[in-house]
Structures are given as C-alpha cells and as structure tokens.
DNA sequence: TTAGGGTTAG
C-alpha cells in the first residue's frame, strides 16, 4: 500500500528527535575492554540497578502455575499487535519496581540438557542400510519395501541413527511413521525432534505442526528443542504468527524456555518489527539474572539496524560491555550492517578496524557490508584501500561481494576499476557475472552516459540470455535519455514491455526526467507516449500543470494524489522533474507553485536552515530547475525582509554541493550562472567548495540598489 | 549438520 503523504506539520512531529531511552540495565560486570563505541557520547545517566533479591525465585512461585505467573507477559506483551513508536526502551515495567518482591523468571537459567545416546556397535551395516533407504525410490511403497530388509531388530539407538541419516525429509517422515505404527519402540521426544529437524530443511512447517499435534495427542512431551525447532521452522517459512503461537503455548503449558528458545523468539519479534516487545523480553530476562550470549546481541543488533536506530545500536554495545560479552564475527557483521543502515559510516569504519585489531578475520559478509557502506557514503578512497587490503590479505570473496564491489564502483564513479573487475568475473570459475553484475555495469555506463558501452552490454545480455530486470532497463533508459537517443530509448522501452517488465515508480521517474530533457525536440511526444503506458496519471498531471488556466487548488489536489500513490523515495525526484518541465516551458509561476507544494508535503526537508548567525539554502537534493526556483523564492523573501527592516543574520549561504557523485555534476555551474543573471550578491566560497556566500551588508545594498533602479 | 537460536546485494 502507498505510504500516506504527510504534510510538513506531520513531518515536523515525526522527525522530532526524542530521547528514546535511558540505560537502566545495571553494569554488573565492569570490564576494561574498550569498545570503539566510546567515541559516541551518551547523555543518558544509568539509573539505579534493580536491587538483587537474595531469595530464590522458586519460593515465590511455588503455588502458582508458570502460565499464571506469566499471564501478564503472555496477555499483554506478547499479544500486543500494535507497535508503539515512542517506546521507552528502559523504562522498567511497573510490576518490577518493588524491590522487595522477587522478579519472576521468564527463562530457565540452564540450557536444556541433552540425553546421551550412543550408536550400536553394528554401526557400519546400519549406515549402509540407511544409505540404501536414501537411494530407494521416493514412493511410500518402495520405501516400505526397502524397510523389509532391515538387518536387525530396531533399537532406540538404531532408530536414531537411521533418522539422523535419512534425507530428504519425506523419508525421515516415513521412517518415523513406520516406527510409530509398528509399535516397535516407545515413542520419545527425541525421535520427533530429529524428524522435525529434517522437515525444517524442507520448510515443511505444516508437517512439523502435524507432528507436534501427534505428540500432544499421544502424550509425548514437547521440550525446548521441540519448541525451538518449531519456532525456527516457522521463521524460515515466514510464519511469524505461528512462531508466536507455539511460544505462547509453551508458556501456557508451564514449560520454561531456555536461552535458545528465548533468543529464537526474540528474533521472531524483531523480524515483526515489535521492538518494544523484544526490549521488554530482553530486559525481563536480564532482570532475572540471564546472561545473554552473542547470538542474542546479534538479534538485537539486526533489529535496531533494520529500524535505522543508532541509539538502539549503542544500547547493544553498552549491554555487551555490561554483560561482559566479546563480539564474535557474526555479531560484528550484524552490527556493521546495522551501522550502515543507521547511516553511520564513520562508526562502521571504526568498528571494522576494531574487529581486525581484535584478531578476527573478516568473511565475505563482513566485507560486503563495509564495501557497501563506503560506496553509499561515496568514500572512494576508503573503498579502494579496503579493496587493496582484501587482495593483499587474501580475504574471502564470493559473487555477492564481487557484485557489491561493482555497485560500489557505480556509487563512487570508478569506471575502469569496475571494468577490470567485470572482466575478472568473466574469467573466474565460481563468480561468473550474473544479472546483478550486468545491472551494476549498466548502472555505471548509464550514469556516465556511455551509450555505446551500455548498448553493447545490452546486446551481450540478450545474446547470453542474461535476464534484465526493471532496474537494468531503468539504467539503460536513463543512459539513452541523457544522450538524447530517443528512438533507441523507445525501442528499449518497448522491449521491456514485450518482456512483461512491470514499470515501477523509479522507471517512471526516469521517464519523467527524460520528458524534461526531450522538451522542445520532435521526440517529446515519443517519450511522453512511453510514460503514458507506464503511468497515465502522471502524463495527465503534466498536461494539467502545463495548462495555465488550471487553478492552484486543482494542481494541489492532483499533486497530492500523484505523490500519495508514489513510493516515498521517488516523490522528491518526481517533484524536481515536474518543476524542470514547467521551467522549460517558461511556466515560472507554476514551477514556484510546485516547489511550494513539495515543501508543504515535506519533500524538501532541510531546504532552509537558520541560526542566529547565518541562514542557509541547501539545494543539494534539488534538480537544476528546482534549485533555481528555490533560489528565486529565497531572494524574493529576503528582499521583503530587508524592506521590512526585520532582523537578519550576518551571513547568507547557498549550498549546491560539488556533486560528490562524479556522474552528477553541473548544479553548481547552473546555480552560479543564475546568480549572475539575478545579479545577486553571492560569491563562490573559497574555503568551502559548493558554497555561495553573501554578507548582510552585500544583501541589503543589493536590495536597495534594485529598489532605486526600479524607481528610476 | 549425530535433536534447538544469530550475519551478505539495487
């Protein structure tokens, strides 16, 4: 569903930074280890730790069932379907405040012990037999016929050996069923657990549930291993509600989860985005003496990363330090990924170096995460240095890492490096270029405007049968549009339609930008016809705004409709292109209306920044047309303020940026030229590139000279 | 993998 379009008022409130939590979890163990995260300052003051209770929790819960004890948890926390955005991370629940009352455990302090078993001495012939079963026909009859030849009477150990060896899941399941129906052995939990593991491989959640019900019906107890297998299978099948259902059932039947089951369910809530529930469960566990392990921290780290919640990530570090857990490779990988998602490339770099210093060797996932972060941050030097280190140290590579390196090259504009890498991939045995690799190359050539190479690649893909997806087509269309090769563009678009590619909002945005480029040429109609197929409403809107008779109210209404239906990430580009289209047609007033509407609906946050000392216009995320419109608007406003003799700051600043992306330069030049046209008193800053500066005196005298000129 | 939990791509 489309995300509702907020107004600036909504944006103001949702963007308001709140201190979401303070750390209340006590620092039980002070360690001397220094996490890099110390460089991030925390304003939160740790509250007093919960007073430890000397008595044994069991004394308090003797007379109540576990499900009664946990009723508040099961009924309130676990079943809560809504996520309160304004969670207060460490606010203790009121039920825990009384320090004289023992806290109820929510998880067992010890992991479930495994029953020991050993295989019979006739291991070899049984293994051979199990192998034969594996190779037998896949029908039930063939399998049962093969079972007739079992070399010896089945014992518990023999049955386990065979169950553990059988694959695929169909055979494991058939064998379990055979043991049960033959009444050869008393059915034990472990038989079911081993079978469930096999079924999980095959993502057979329905069958796992059937087995669980069979256990219940026949009085075979479900233990922590059973529940964690059920939960992890539900997770694997994206059946999170089922995972929650079985977890709640476990509590209701009085079985206490151990740390494995507990972290499995934490992960379920994390994936559901139920951050508050996860924190509540985590802190409840902590408050009753649980020492979480690296897996738990990985779950928490991933959750905060998905939420882009840097405070949350910091909390994970603080908790790890407080508990005395050293991050392992997976925890580092998760937290690196999380840092990237939270938009903290500097901290990610620090964390990566800390990891290397601690002696942990990065794997493909680590390097993929870090290269991606450097690429998105446009840190080409760091990316290239890391790439060099990867080669020197012989760190592991896989095809995802190769493709990530290609994407990084696209992000920072490294064309030759990408070409070399792409050639290496073609020559490699295990990392042949796939659809992702080709798309990355198309992205590079597309951004660079190298039509010949992009089209050559396109032909190569067609010849080799490499699938081209909507993103690949978008890159290609963008490339052809920038090169004004409109006939080829239409041809490529038609091929995409023939291949059943469904145009998404990004492709429409790309076509919209080509419309603005094609204006005034004979090809404008051809491009519009493509856009008409992809998004007819957008074309109707273009016609509407181009008609000078259309009222502002109508434009506003239709604009709202267009933007509400568009994906959030394309709304600003849409608005930018529409403004460009109006300016190309000399519809300046309409351009200003659209900029106003874009601002009203929060598409340009941070366009104006004011402090007592300086006012800044930041047009770095605007198209040329939109930036010039914003500049005009600003000059009009400043003129009015000067004339009204209101308070002004010392300094005025306009930021265009320098086009950190090698492929996206030009705004700076157009902006400078427009400033000259307006004769506005801004000068390119010598210290800060991509910045235009004017003093209050310059501005005031400019306004006064304009007024004098107008009067004479 | 000889019964259970966590990490990589527009």
XYZ file of C-alpha atoms (C1' of nucleotides) in Angstrom:
722
model
C 0.000 0.000 0.000
C 1.079 3.533 -0.674
C 2.522 5.438 2.241
C 0.250 8.343 3.152
C 1.620 11.710 2.222
C 2.311 13.755 5.323
C 2.139 17.492 5.485
C 5.045 19.451 6.859
C 3.276 19.585 10.170
C 3.254 15.795 10.400
C 6.826 15.708 9.273
C 7.803 18.113 11.972
C 6.345 15.895 14.647
C 7.570 12.586 13.306
C 11.028 13.975 12.785
C 11.228 15.382 16.253
C 14.112 13.701 17.965
C 13.176 12.149 21.220
C 15.404 10.668 23.767
C 14.012 7.253 23.430
C 15.529 5.539 26.370
C 17.937 5.681 29.131
C 20.040 2.758 30.053
C 18.788 1.158 33.225
C 20.364 -2.213 32.876
C 22.940 -2.369 35.577
C 26.604 -2.683 34.833
C 27.038 -5.873 36.725
C 30.481 -6.534 35.456
C 32.847 -3.724 34.827
C 35.375 -4.675 32.225
C 38.404 -2.867 30.979
C 37.647 -3.627 27.387
C 37.109 -0.547 25.311
C 34.601 -0.720 22.546
C 35.109 1.838 19.826
C 31.612 2.991 20.624
C 33.046 5.039 23.460
C 33.633 7.695 20.879
C 29.863 8.129 20.775
C 28.870 10.133 23.777
C 25.875 9.128 25.735
C 23.848 11.666 27.613
C 21.836 9.099 29.374
C 22.507 8.553 33.009
C 22.255 4.991 34.149
C 19.537 4.628 36.681
C 19.915 2.640 39.827
C 20.225 -1.058 39.114
C 17.371 -3.271 40.179
C 18.080 -4.445 43.688
C 19.114 -8.074 43.614
C 16.934 -10.302 45.679
C 18.533 -12.805 47.959
C 15.742 -15.330 47.951
C 15.151 -17.988 45.452
C 12.554 -17.108 42.909
C 11.107 -20.569 43.194
C 9.845 -19.815 46.672
C 7.538 -17.231 45.312
C 6.113 -19.224 42.525
C 5.554 -22.479 44.296
C 1.832 -22.174 44.434
C 1.108 -20.655 41.088
C 1.473 -22.201 37.711
C 4.001 -20.777 35.368
C 1.297 -19.782 32.923
C -0.404 -17.790 35.705
C 2.838 -16.143 36.608
C 3.497 -15.222 33.055
C -0.045 -14.196 32.269
C 0.824 -10.504 32.211
C 3.589 -11.246 29.757
C 1.605 -13.579 27.541
C -1.550 -11.495 27.543
C -0.146 -8.027 27.338
C 3.286 -8.028 25.827
C 3.200 -10.988 23.537
C -0.243 -10.490 22.126
C 0.078 -6.782 21.626
C -0.440 -6.310 17.942
C 0.499 -2.682 17.731
C 3.935 -1.211 17.919
C 4.244 1.945 19.871
C 6.728 4.086 18.014
C 7.545 6.051 21.080
C 8.839 3.156 23.063
C 10.720 3.965 26.169
C 13.478 1.474 25.963
C 14.489 1.030 29.513
C 11.560 2.250 31.461
C 11.064 -0.569 33.907
C 7.592 -2.025 33.897
C 5.659 -1.032 36.964
C 5.401 -4.651 38.097
C 9.131 -4.729 38.709
C 9.529 -1.581 40.653
C 9.028 -3.074 44.084
C 12.489 -4.319 45.014
C 11.241 -6.436 47.899
C 9.283 -8.627 45.547
C 11.169 -11.282 43.660
C 11.073 -10.992 39.924
C 9.599 -13.910 38.127
C 11.885 -15.753 35.836
C 10.976 -15.715 32.196
C 13.581 -18.162 31.077
C 15.334 -21.087 32.561
C 18.776 -20.355 33.912
C 20.129 -23.502 32.351
C 20.036 -24.742 28.847
C 18.147 -27.995 28.355
C 20.425 -30.965 28.894
C 20.672 -33.434 26.065
C 20.155 -37.082 26.796
C 23.245 -39.008 25.891
C 22.975 -41.846 23.491
C 25.446 -43.941 21.639
C 25.073 -45.841 18.457
C 25.172 -49.610 18.405
C 28.368 -51.418 17.531
C 26.875 -52.594 14.244
C 27.175 -49.053 13.016
C 28.551 -49.916 9.632
C 25.804 -52.208 8.342
C 23.116 -49.897 9.661
C 24.725 -46.905 7.990
C 24.824 -48.890 4.794
C 21.180 -49.741 5.247
C 20.248 -46.096 5.854
C 22.160 -45.173 2.750
C 20.208 -47.775 0.806
C 16.984 -46.251 2.106
C 18.211 -42.881 0.906
C 18.786 -44.298 -2.532
C 15.486 -46.204 -2.663
C 12.557 -44.985 -4.762
C 10.773 -41.993 -3.390
C 7.284 -43.526 -3.221
C 5.952 -44.763 0.097
C 5.574 -48.333 -1.235
C 9.152 -48.504 -2.472
C 10.427 -47.119 0.823
C 8.402 -49.606 2.880
C 9.542 -52.461 0.657
C 13.117 -51.457 1.271
C 12.470 -51.352 5.017
C 11.590 -55.058 4.957
C 15.295 -55.731 4.547
C 16.300 -54.082 7.792
C 19.320 -56.090 9.014
C 18.436 -56.324 12.692
C 15.609 -55.616 15.125
C 15.252 -51.914 15.580
C 16.541 -50.454 18.845
C 16.262 -46.904 20.109
C 19.855 -46.132 19.098
C 19.475 -47.767 15.694
C 16.304 -45.828 15.026
C 18.065 -42.574 15.908
C 20.992 -43.398 13.690
C 18.692 -44.024 10.726
C 16.530 -40.956 11.428
C 19.640 -38.826 11.547
C 20.993 -40.201 8.308
C 17.843 -40.112 6.182
C 17.208 -37.417 3.640
C 15.252 -35.879 2.103
C 12.579 -35.022 4.652
C 9.977 -37.286 3.024
C 11.988 -40.352 4.010
C 12.675 -39.197 7.545
C 8.978 -38.607 7.955
C 8.063 -42.010 6.507
C 10.545 -43.733 8.803
C 9.203 -42.003 11.904
C 5.725 -43.006 10.879
C 6.889 -46.591 10.393
C 8.440 -46.789 13.865
C 5.245 -45.445 15.353
C 2.807 -47.688 13.509
C 4.900 -50.825 14.007
C 4.772 -50.248 17.767
C 8.392 -51.363 17.928
C 9.535 -48.774 20.411
C 8.034 -46.373 22.891
C 7.820 -43.027 21.116
C 10.225 -40.500 22.584
C 10.584 -36.765 22.180
C 13.995 -37.131 20.565
C 12.542 -39.132 17.625
C 10.211 -36.275 16.866
C 12.926 -33.671 17.328
C 15.259 -35.349 14.862
C 12.445 -35.723 12.336
C 11.386 -32.123 12.765
C 14.916 -31.005 12.025
C 14.793 -32.875 8.735
C 11.378 -31.386 7.929
C 12.747 -27.953 8.657
C 15.333 -28.434 5.951
C 12.430 -28.946 3.562
C 10.496 -25.981 5.018
C 7.629 -28.335 5.850
C 6.012 -26.327 8.607
C 2.606 -27.937 8.112
C 4.059 -31.394 8.688
C 6.036 -30.178 11.697
C 2.825 -28.878 13.192
C 1.134 -32.215 12.462
C 3.911 -33.994 14.338
C 3.613 -31.591 17.253
C -0.112 -32.312 17.476
C 0.618 -36.014 17.276
C 2.992 -35.638 20.224
C 0.336 -33.806 22.201
C -2.327 -36.424 21.356
C -0.060 -39.315 22.316
C 1.321 -37.743 25.443
C 4.857 -37.363 24.178
C 6.256 -34.282 25.907
C 7.411 -31.326 23.834
C 10.665 -29.932 25.178
C 12.751 -26.840 24.485
C 14.374 -28.472 21.500
C 10.963 -29.279 20.031
C 9.731 -25.734 20.526
C 12.849 -24.043 19.213
C 12.764 -26.273 16.134
C 9.088 -25.440 15.543
C 9.775 -21.730 16.023
C 12.813 -21.663 13.770
C 10.957 -23.561 11.045
C 8.037 -21.133 11.267
C 10.580 -18.337 10.925
C 12.155 -19.968 7.912
C 8.698 -20.146 6.322
C 7.884 -16.542 7.297
C 5.047 -17.790 9.502
C 5.783 -15.485 12.403
C 2.300 -15.697 13.877
C 2.748 -19.469 14.086
C 6.081 -18.992 15.863
C 4.429 -16.716 18.400
C 1.528 -19.136 18.791
C 3.801 -22.060 19.723
C 5.910 -19.919 22.025
C 2.821 -18.815 23.899
C 1.619 -22.397 24.050
C 4.890 -23.371 25.666
C 4.373 -20.839 28.444
C 0.755 -21.831 28.881
C 1.685 -25.476 29.378
C 4.120 -24.475 32.068
C 7.361 -25.134 30.233
C 10.037 -22.522 30.824
C 12.038 -21.574 27.720
C 15.781 -21.825 27.919
C 18.128 -19.335 26.301
C 17.996 -20.983 22.883
C 14.212 -20.877 22.632
C 14.241 -17.417 24.151
C 16.608 -15.929 21.602
C 14.704 -17.687 18.797
C 11.519 -15.935 19.840
C 13.319 -12.625 20.357
C 14.324 -12.891 16.723
C 10.709 -13.536 15.706
C 9.532 -10.361 17.436
C 12.494 -8.481 15.992
C 11.561 -9.537 12.475
C 7.988 -8.476 13.107
C 9.384 -5.041 13.966
C 7.998 -5.356 17.501
C 10.917 -3.533 19.024
C 9.236 -2.760 22.285
C 8.292 -6.385 22.885
C 11.833 -7.504 22.173
C 13.284 -4.993 24.585
C 10.727 -5.909 27.183
C 11.503 -9.617 26.879
C 15.228 -8.936 26.837
C 15.163 -6.732 29.871
C 12.900 -9.081 31.746
C 15.384 -11.831 31.132
C 18.267 -9.630 32.216
C 16.479 -8.520 35.346
C 16.209 -12.108 36.482
C 19.859 -12.884 36.063
C 20.114 -14.126 32.485
C 23.450 -13.572 30.812
C 22.695 -13.126 27.109
C 25.169 -14.555 24.622
C 26.484 -13.229 21.281
C 23.527 -14.687 19.388
C 21.120 -12.554 21.389
C 23.167 -9.460 20.668
C 23.222 -10.304 17.006
C 19.411 -10.480 17.041
C 19.167 -7.126 18.834
C 21.746 -5.531 16.560
C 19.957 -6.623 13.434
C 16.637 -5.353 14.761
C 17.990 -1.881 15.544
C 19.779 -1.816 12.212
C 16.548 -2.565 10.352
C 14.924 0.278 12.274
C 17.866 2.564 11.424
C 18.029 3.188 15.154
C 21.502 4.307 16.143
C 20.583 4.766 19.792
C 19.461 1.164 19.790
C 22.760 0.004 18.336
C 24.603 1.903 21.035
C 22.449 0.184 23.583
C 23.570 -3.193 22.221
C 27.217 -2.211 22.649
C 26.618 -0.981 26.149
C 24.788 -4.150 27.036
C 27.550 -6.330 25.635
C 30.088 -4.491 27.676
C 27.957 -4.628 30.770
C 27.363 -8.352 30.398
C 30.991 -8.967 29.509
C 30.399 -10.467 26.089
C 33.029 -10.021 23.400
C 31.523 -9.722 19.917
C 32.285 -12.577 17.568
C 32.407 -12.497 13.768
C 28.634 -12.733 13.304
C 27.966 -10.021 15.874
C 30.483 -7.750 14.168
C 28.885 -8.452 10.792
C 25.418 -7.709 12.102
C 26.491 -4.530 13.823
C 28.432 -3.336 10.791
C 25.359 -3.860 8.654
C 23.281 -2.071 11.285
C 25.680 0.899 11.348
C 25.284 1.169 7.588
C 21.517 1.113 7.822
C 21.589 3.718 10.563
C 23.701 5.938 8.306
C 26.883 5.884 10.383
C 29.740 5.082 8.003
C 32.376 6.557 10.306
C 31.403 4.340 13.201
C 31.232 1.367 10.855
C 34.794 2.025 9.766
C 35.921 2.284 13.391
C 34.140 -0.923 14.253
C 35.662 -2.755 11.317
C 39.171 -1.685 12.324
C 38.467 -2.698 15.901
C 37.396 -6.105 14.676
C 40.589 -6.571 12.659
C 42.692 -5.443 15.611
C 40.984 -7.970 17.837
C 42.311 -10.661 15.515
C 39.047 -11.673 13.877
C 39.409 -12.390 10.159
C 36.595 -10.830 8.142
C 34.499 -13.058 5.909
C 32.539 -12.305 2.729
C 29.620 -10.895 4.667
C 31.830 -8.520 6.655
C 33.493 -7.178 3.546
C 30.215 -6.923 1.655
C 28.763 -4.828 4.477
C 31.756 -2.494 4.716
C 32.253 -2.045 0.961
C 28.566 -1.256 0.609
C 28.772 1.340 3.387
C 31.818 3.044 1.837
C 30.128 3.070 -1.563
C 26.904 4.605 -0.268
C 28.923 7.196 1.660
C 30.860 7.898 -1.576
C 34.079 7.187 0.286
C 36.072 6.114 -2.719
C 39.456 6.286 -1.007
C 38.382 4.060 1.861
C 36.680 1.676 -0.537
C 39.752 1.360 -2.737
C 42.048 0.926 0.255
C 39.865 -1.818 1.606
C 39.733 -3.481 -1.782
C 43.537 -3.448 -1.850
C 43.702 -4.964 1.636
C 41.260 -7.656 0.579
C 43.586 -8.655 -2.235
C 46.760 -8.445 -0.145
C 45.371 -10.482 2.716
C 43.613 -12.998 0.534
C 40.364 -12.359 2.377
C 37.479 -14.465 1.089
C 35.440 -13.344 -1.911
C 32.151 -14.606 -3.256
C 29.857 -13.464 -6.033
C 27.789 -11.230 -3.758
C 30.956 -9.428 -2.707
C 32.016 -9.104 -6.340
C 28.665 -7.562 -7.201
C 28.827 -5.290 -4.172
C 32.234 -4.076 -5.345
C 30.697 -3.340 -8.755
C 27.858 -1.412 -7.117
C 30.387 0.482 -5.042
C 32.200 1.422 -8.270
C 28.885 2.720 -9.601
C 28.332 4.701 -6.401
C 31.725 6.405 -6.423
C 32.208 6.566 -10.188
C 35.072 4.102 -10.693
C 34.506 3.043 -14.283
C 37.839 1.434 -15.130
C 38.044 -0.460 -11.863
C 34.557 -1.830 -12.491
C 35.501 -2.916 -15.996
C 38.576 -4.751 -14.707
C 36.533 -6.457 -12.027
C 33.843 -7.420 -14.520
C 36.489 -8.989 -16.768
C 37.929 -10.868 -13.761
C 34.470 -12.226 -13.050
C 34.059 -13.450 -16.609
C 37.353 -15.317 -16.308
C 36.614 -16.736 -12.863
C 35.246 -20.204 -12.278
C 32.943 -19.593 -9.340
C 31.990 -15.926 -9.663
C 30.635 -15.596 -13.189
C 28.752 -12.342 -13.764
C 25.019 -12.726 -13.229
C 22.031 -10.455 -13.736
C 23.161 -8.305 -10.765
C 26.643 -7.839 -12.195
C 25.323 -6.812 -15.592
C 22.854 -4.426 -13.988
C 25.660 -2.839 -11.968
C 27.649 -2.310 -15.184
C 24.593 -0.844 -16.906
C 24.219 1.468 -13.929
C 27.817 2.614 -14.319
C 27.584 3.208 -18.068
C 24.124 4.724 -17.649
C 25.274 7.236 -15.038
C 28.335 8.050 -17.085
C 26.278 8.491 -20.237
C 28.322 5.957 -22.197
C 25.616 4.847 -24.612
C 27.839 2.663 -26.793
C 29.102 0.557 -23.932
C 25.670 0.331 -22.331
C 24.045 -0.836 -25.567
C 26.880 -3.286 -26.220
C 26.288 -4.752 -22.806
C 22.567 -4.908 -23.505
C 23.207 -6.855 -26.716
C 25.567 -9.177 -24.858
C 22.896 -9.846 -22.249
C 20.316 -10.629 -24.925
C 22.752 -12.994 -26.622
C 23.755 -14.790 -23.418
C 20.197 -14.886 -22.149
C 21.051 -12.891 -19.021
C 17.814 -11.712 -17.538
C 17.347 -7.952 -17.488
C 15.090 -6.693 -14.732
C 13.299 -3.393 -14.241
C 16.367 -1.779 -12.727
C 18.543 -2.753 -15.691
C 16.007 -1.297 -18.095
C 15.810 1.862 -15.999
C 19.597 2.327 -16.152
C 19.589 1.798 -19.885
C 16.688 4.181 -20.470
C 18.343 6.785 -18.279
C 21.540 6.441 -20.302
C 19.748 6.758 -23.653
C 17.725 9.697 -22.358
C 20.783 11.638 -21.239
C 22.381 11.006 -24.611
C 19.168 12.198 -26.284
C 18.944 8.909 -28.194
C 15.171 8.909 -28.064
C 14.479 6.368 -30.818
C 16.658 3.769 -29.142
C 15.040 4.681 -25.861
C 11.572 3.951 -27.231
C 12.847 0.674 -28.704
C 14.327 -0.415 -25.366
C 11.169 0.599 -23.524
C 9.068 -1.438 -25.975
C 11.315 -4.472 -25.410
C 10.779 -4.104 -21.673
C 7.012 -4.077 -22.238
C 7.252 -7.142 -24.519
C 9.210 -8.975 -21.845
C 6.498 -8.252 -19.339
C 8.582 -5.896 -17.196
C 6.221 -4.012 -14.932
C 7.304 -0.375 -14.807
C 7.892 0.720 -11.217
C 7.999 4.226 -9.804
C 11.723 4.521 -10.414
C 11.307 3.725 -14.095
C 8.504 6.293 -14.279
C 10.735 8.838 -12.555
C 13.428 8.091 -15.095
C 10.990 8.568 -17.997
C 9.735 11.759 -16.375
C 13.253 13.149 -16.260
C 13.701 12.202 -19.925
C 10.484 14.088 -20.707
C 12.096 17.225 -19.301
C 15.213 16.567 -21.408
C 13.251 15.940 -24.596
C 11.174 19.090 -24.340
C 11.376 21.272 -27.349
C 12.567 18.415 -29.559
C 10.410 16.499 -32.019
C 10.773 13.467 -29.790
C 8.937 14.856 -26.797
C 5.743 13.089 -27.845
C 7.512 9.723 -28.244
C 8.843 9.862 -24.706
C 5.501 11.006 -23.360
C 3.886 8.035 -25.111
C 6.194 5.672 -23.169
C 5.337 7.405 -19.909
C 1.668 7.222 -20.871
C 1.955 3.416 -20.929
C 3.882 3.304 -17.669
C 1.916 5.861 -15.675
C -1.016 7.593 -17.445
C -1.910 9.632 -14.375
C 1.479 11.283 -14.408
C 1.047 12.300 -18.050
C -2.413 13.677 -17.280
C -0.859 15.710 -14.476
C 1.809 17.099 -16.820
C -0.921 18.279 -19.199
C -2.813 19.771 -16.287
C 0.094 21.848 -14.987
C 1.058 22.922 -18.481
C -2.382 24.456 -18.927
C -2.109 27.965 -17.498
C -5.823 28.042 -16.823
C -5.610 25.252 -14.250
C -6.197 26.692 -10.789
C -3.726 26.276 -7.951
C -6.329 24.404 -5.913
C -6.729 21.821 -8.690
C -2.970 21.457 -9.027
C -2.701 20.994 -5.275
C -5.354 18.307 -5.196
C -3.904 16.346 -8.117
C -0.336 16.767 -6.847
C -1.374 15.217 -3.573
C -2.921 12.277 -5.415
C 0.171 11.671 -7.558
C 2.592 11.853 -4.642
C 0.462 9.757 -2.305
C 0.474 6.951 -4.847
C 4.203 7.188 -5.494
C 6.859 5.352 -3.490
C 8.406 7.604 -0.869
C 11.874 7.572 -2.445
C 10.646 8.877 -5.824
C 8.465 11.708 -4.551
C 11.189 14.329 -4.484
C 12.624 13.285 -7.863
C 9.083 13.438 -9.309
C 8.614 16.945 -7.965
C 12.065 18.006 -9.187
C 11.291 16.798 -12.716
C 7.867 18.438 -12.780
C 9.446 21.750 -11.785
C 12.054 21.292 -14.543
C 9.285 20.633 -17.068
C 7.498 23.837 -16.076
C 10.670 25.923 -16.258
C 11.481 24.505 -19.676
C 8.082 25.765 -20.832
C 8.632 29.116 -19.158
C 5.839 28.386 -16.703
C 7.704 30.028 -13.838
C 4.696 30.674 -11.667
C 3.694 27.019 -11.879
C 7.246 25.991 -11.018
C 7.025 28.070 -7.859
C 3.651 26.533 -7.001
C 5.115 23.053 -7.320
C 8.103 23.912 -5.141
C 5.683 25.282 -2.578
C 3.625 22.072 -2.682
C 6.756 19.938 -2.458
C 7.815 21.879 0.621
C 4.316 21.697 2.080
C 4.306 17.913 1.797
C 7.751 17.559 3.286
C 9.624 16.572 0.119
C 12.343 19.139 0.778
C 13.244 18.878 4.446
C 16.271 20.928 5.342
C 15.969 23.224 2.345
C 16.184 26.207 4.685
C 18.405 26.169 7.742
C 18.509 29.146 10.057
C 20.717 30.007 13.007
C 21.172 33.410 14.640
C 24.440 33.866 12.744
C 23.545 32.507 9.329
C 20.735 31.466 7.042
C 21.386 28.702 4.608
C 19.636 27.490 1.465
C 20.604 23.885 0.843
C 19.673 22.814 -2.694
C 21.872 19.713 -2.878
C 18.936 17.344 -3.348
C 17.202 19.510 -5.941
C 17.297 19.365 -9.708
C 18.680 22.371 -11.562
C 15.193 23.761 -12.253
C 14.052 23.216 -8.693
C 17.243 24.748 -7.302
C 16.849 27.875 -9.431
C 13.209 28.152 -8.386
C 14.227 27.826 -4.738
C 16.882 30.482 -5.226
C 14.367 32.915 -6.760
C 11.927 32.233 -3.966
C 14.640 32.890 -1.374
C 15.710 36.139 -2.999
C 12.103 37.389 -3.046
C 11.691 36.514 0.615
C 14.981 38.137 1.600
C 14.076 41.242 -0.371
C 10.814 41.519 1.530
C 12.588 41.041 4.864
C 15.183 43.718 4.039
C 12.447 46.142 3.019
C 10.552 45.472 6.239
C 13.848 46.073 8.093
C 13.494 42.873 10.076
C 16.387 41.209 11.872
C 18.851 39.470 9.593
C 21.877 37.291 10.358
C 25.463 38.225 9.487
C 25.850 35.628 6.796
C 23.851 34.042 3.967
C 24.846 30.740 2.476
C 23.639 28.764 -0.530
C 24.852 25.185 -0.785
C 24.822 23.324 -4.072
C 27.476 20.782 -3.248
C 30.119 19.868 -5.766
C 28.411 16.748 -6.995
C 30.116 14.232 -4.730
C 28.868 11.733 -7.245
C 31.270 12.001 -10.128
C 28.408 11.484 -12.566
C 26.124 14.150 -11.127
C 27.815 17.486 -11.549
C 26.509 20.654 -13.084
C 24.160 22.042 -10.445
C 26.958 24.216 -9.137
C 27.574 25.727 -12.585
C 23.896 26.401 -13.395
C 23.382 27.900 -9.958
C 26.345 30.263 -10.367
C 25.063 31.362 -13.728
C 21.577 32.034 -12.362
C 23.069 34.080 -9.526
C 24.802 36.224 -12.154
C 21.512 36.583 -14.047
C 19.779 37.806 -10.895
C 22.849 39.934 -10.110
C 22.547 38.553 -6.597
C 25.482 39.353 -4.321
C 26.582 35.746 -3.673
C 30.163 34.693 -4.286
C 31.600 31.208 -4.539
C 33.264 30.455 -1.197
C 36.992 29.899 -1.395
C 37.194 27.755 1.722
C 34.131 25.672 1.143
C 33.556 24.305 -2.337
C 29.977 24.100 -3.497
C 29.040 27.023 -1.272
C 27.938 30.561 -2.212
C 28.224 33.275 0.400
C 26.832 36.778 0.884
C 27.146 39.139 3.841
C 24.236 41.068 5.307
C 25.714 44.337 4.012
C 26.006 42.941 0.465
C 22.439 41.741 0.547
C 20.971 44.952 1.946
C 22.789 47.144 -0.556
C 21.704 44.813 -3.395
C 18.049 45.164 -2.374
C 18.396 48.931 -2.056
C 20.056 49.274 -5.449
C 17.286 47.183 -7.022
C 14.646 49.441 -5.462
C 16.447 52.551 -6.682
C 16.704 51.092 -10.190
C 13.008 50.204 -10.161
C 12.047 53.720 -9.012
C 14.016 55.487 -11.737
C 24.509 -30.602 10.278
C 24.659 -37.398 15.071
C 17.720 -33.397 18.345
C 17.332 -26.454 19.062
C 18.781 -19.962 18.320
C 22.067 -15.085 15.115
C 25.080 -12.285 9.771
C 25.966 -10.660 2.971
C 23.290 -7.434 -2.892
C 19.640 -2.102 -6.371
